[in-house]
Amino acid sequence: MKDLSKCLMEGYYEYIEEVQLEFQKSDKYQELRRKLDENEQAIDNLKVGDSNLQDLIRQRDDLQLELYAMCETQTIKALVNLIHR
């Protein structure tokens, strides 16, 4: 039984990895990643004490949270699809 459980978990992790890699190719993911990269670059270019810094940090945090939530949603969808196969 342990071997079957281990095999199922390995299959699950491989499937999730494939789904995540496929999702990372999507336009929505790429656009969000681009915005996040631009935001991080803008923060890096700012001098400490600039009044725009806090707003940019908030925007970055929001984008990171959105990206994380999208990835987690895809993981859950992949798990549901795997269960229903």
PDB file of N, CA and C in Angstrom, residues 27-57:
ATOM      1  N   ASP A  27      -0.742  33.629 -21.972  1.00  0.00           N
ATOM      2  CA  ASP A  27      -0.629  35.080 -22.132  1.00  0.00           C
ATOM      3  C   ASP A  27      -0.909  35.815 -20.824  1.00  0.00           C
ATOM      4  N   LYS A  28      -1.908  35.349 -20.087  1.00  0.00           N
ATOM      5  CA  LYS A  28      -2.272  36.006 -18.831  1.00  0.00           C
ATOM      6  C   LYS A  28      -1.110  35.952 -17.836  1.00  0.00           C
ATOM      7  N   TYR A  29      -0.491  34.795 -17.723  1.00  0.00           N
ATOM      8  CA  TYR A  29       0.644  34.648 -16.816  1.00  0.00           C
ATOM      9  C   TYR A  29       1.804  35.527 -17.280  1.00  0.00           C
ATOM     10  N   GLN A  30       2.097  35.506 -18.571  1.00  0.00           N
ATOM     11  CA  GLN A  30       3.215  36.276 -19.112  1.00  0.00           C
ATOM     12  C   GLN A  30       3.011  37.777 -18.900  1.00  0.00           C
ATOM     13  N   GLU A  31       1.783  38.252 -19.101  1.00  0.00           N
ATOM     14  CA  GLU A  31       1.485  39.674 -18.905  1.00  0.00           C
ATOM     15  C   GLU A  31       1.660  40.067 -17.438  1.00  0.00           C
ATOM     16  N   LEU A  32       1.153  39.251 -16.546  1.00  0.00           N
ATOM     17  CA  LEU A  32       1.287  39.541 -15.120  1.00  0.00           C
ATOM     18  C   LEU A  32       2.751  39.500 -14.698  1.00  0.00           C
ATOM     19  N   ARG A  33       3.484  38.542 -15.202  1.00  0.00           N
ATOM     20  CA  ARG A  33       4.915  38.429 -14.894  1.00  0.00           C
ATOM     21  C   ARG A  33       5.667  39.664 -15.415  1.00  0.00           C
ATOM     22  N   ARG A  34       5.298  40.139 -16.626  1.00  0.00           N
ATOM     23  CA  ARG A  34       5.931  41.320 -17.207  1.00  0.00           C
ATOM     24  C   ARG A  34       5.663  42.548 -16.339  1.00  0.00           C
ATOM     25  N   LYS A  35       4.404  42.716 -15.912  1.00  0.00           N
ATOM     26  CA  LYS A  35       4.056  43.851 -15.057  1.00  0.00           C
ATOM     27  C   LYS A  35       4.816  43.797 -13.737  1.00  0.00           C
ATOM     28  N   LEU A  36       4.920  42.620 -13.181  1.00  0.00           N
ATOM     29  CA  LEU A  36       5.643  42.453 -11.922  1.00  0.00           C
ATOM     30  C   LEU A  36       7.122  42.792 -12.100  1.00  0.00           C
ATOM     31  N   ASP A  37       7.716  42.334 -13.184  1.00  0.00           N
ATOM     32  CA  ASP A  37       9.125  42.645 -13.456  1.00  0.00           C
ATOM     33  C   ASP A  37       9.337  44.146 -13.649  1.00  0.00           C
ATOM     34  N   GLU A  38       8.426  44.794 -14.379  1.00  0.00           N
ATOM     35  CA  GLU A  38       8.528  46.246 -14.580  1.00  0.00           C
ATOM     36  C   GLU A  38       8.416  46.989 -13.256  1.00  0.00           C
ATOM     37  N   ASN A  39       7.500  46.539 -12.423  1.00  0.00           N
ATOM     38  CA  ASN A  39       7.304  47.165 -11.121  1.00  0.00           C
ATOM     39  C   ASN A  39       8.551  47.008 -10.254  1.00  0.00           C
ATOM     40  N   GLU A  40       9.123  45.827 -10.235  1.00  0.00           N
ATOM     41  CA  GLU A  40      10.333  45.596  -9.443  1.00  0.00           C
ATOM     42  C   GLU A  40      11.493  46.455  -9.950  1.00  0.00           C
ATOM     43  N   GLN A  41      11.593  46.593 -11.267  1.00  0.00           N
ATOM     44  CA  GLN A  41      12.650  47.425 -11.841  1.00  0.00           C
ATOM     45  C   GLN A  41      12.454  48.887 -11.455  1.00  0.00           C
ATOM     46  N   ALA A  42      11.217  49.361 -11.486  1.00  0.00           N
ATOM     47  CA  ALA A  42      10.931  50.746 -11.102  1.00  0.00           C
ATOM     48  C   ALA A  42      11.294  50.988  -9.643  1.00  0.00           C
ATOM     49  N   ILE A  43      10.999  50.032  -8.787  1.00  0.00           N
ATOM     50  CA  ILE A  43      11.354  50.163  -7.373  1.00  0.00           C
ATOM     51  C   ILE A  43      12.865  50.215  -7.209  1.00  0.00           C
ATOM     52  N   ASP A  44      13.565  49.353  -7.935  1.00  0.00           N
ATOM     53  CA  ASP A  44      15.031  49.343  -7.862  1.00  0.00           C
ATOM     54  C   ASP A  44      15.626  50.674  -8.303  1.00  0.00           C
ATOM     55  N   ASN A  45      14.973  51.341  -9.246  1.00  0.00           N
ATOM     56  CA  ASN A  45      15.490  52.601  -9.776  1.00  0.00           C
ATOM     57  C   ASN A  45      15.179  53.812  -8.895  1.00  0.00           C
ATOM     58  N   LEU A  46      14.275  53.644  -7.966  1.00  0.00           N
ATOM     59  CA  LEU A  46      13.903  54.766  -7.103  1.00  0.00           C
ATOM     60  C   LEU A  46      14.938  54.991  -6.007  1.00  0.00           C
ATOM     61  N   LYS A  47      15.056  56.231  -5.632  1.00  0.00           N
ATOM     62  CA  LYS A  47      15.897  56.558  -4.486  1.00  0.00           C
ATOM     63  C   LYS A  47      15.071  56.369  -3.226  1.00  0.00           C
ATOM     64  N   VAL A  48      15.729  55.999  -2.149  1.00  0.00           N
ATOM     65  CA  VAL A  48      15.043  55.841  -0.869  1.00  0.00           C
ATOM     66  C   VAL A  48      14.405  57.171  -0.491  1.00  0.00           C
ATOM     67  N   GLY A  49      13.187  57.115  -0.012  1.00  0.00           N
ATOM     68  CA  GLY A  49      12.487  58.320   0.407  1.00  0.00           C
ATOM     69  C   GLY A  49      11.603  58.915  -0.671  1.00  0.00           C
ATOM     70  N   ASP A  50      11.625  58.356  -1.870  1.00  0.00           N
ATOM     71  CA  ASP A  50      10.759  58.854  -2.940  1.00  0.00           C
ATOM     72  C   ASP A  50       9.302  58.594  -2.563  1.00  0.00           C
ATOM     73  N   SER A  51       8.449  59.565  -2.809  1.00  0.00           N
ATOM     74  CA  SER A  51       7.039  59.449  -2.405  1.00  0.00           C
ATOM     75  C   SER A  51       6.281  58.359  -3.163  1.00  0.00           C
ATOM     76  N   ASN A  52       6.774  57.944  -4.324  1.00  0.00           N
ATOM     77  CA  ASN A  52       6.103  56.900  -5.103  1.00  0.00           C
ATOM     78  C   ASN A  52       6.456  55.490  -4.629  1.00  0.00           C
ATOM     79  N   LEU A  53       7.445  55.386  -3.776  1.00  0.00           N
ATOM     80  CA  LEU A  53       7.948  54.071  -3.384  1.00  0.00           C
ATOM     81  C   LEU A  53       6.881  53.206  -2.717  1.00  0.00           C
ATOM     82  N   GLN A  54       6.176  53.741  -1.746  1.00  0.00           N
ATOM     83  CA  GLN A  54       5.169  52.941  -1.040  1.00  0.00           C
ATOM     84  C   GLN A  54       4.068  52.466  -1.986  1.00  0.00           C
ATOM     85  N   ASP A  55       3.651  53.316  -2.913  1.00  0.00           N
ATOM     86  CA  ASP A  55       2.625  52.927  -3.873  1.00  0.00           C
ATOM     87  C   ASP A  55       3.131  51.806  -4.778  1.00  0.00           C
ATOM     88  N   LEU A  56       4.361  51.918  -5.240  1.00  0.00           N
ATOM     89  CA  LEU A  56       4.934  50.871  -6.088  1.00  0.00           C
ATOM     90  C   LEU A  56       5.081  49.555  -5.329  1.00  0.00           C
ATOM     91  N   ILE A  57       5.461  49.639  -4.080  1.00  0.00           N
ATOM     92  CA  ILE A  57       5.589  48.423  -3.275  1.00  0.00           C
ATOM     93  C   ILE A  57       4.222  47.761  -3.105  1.00  0.00           C
TER      94      ILE A  57
END
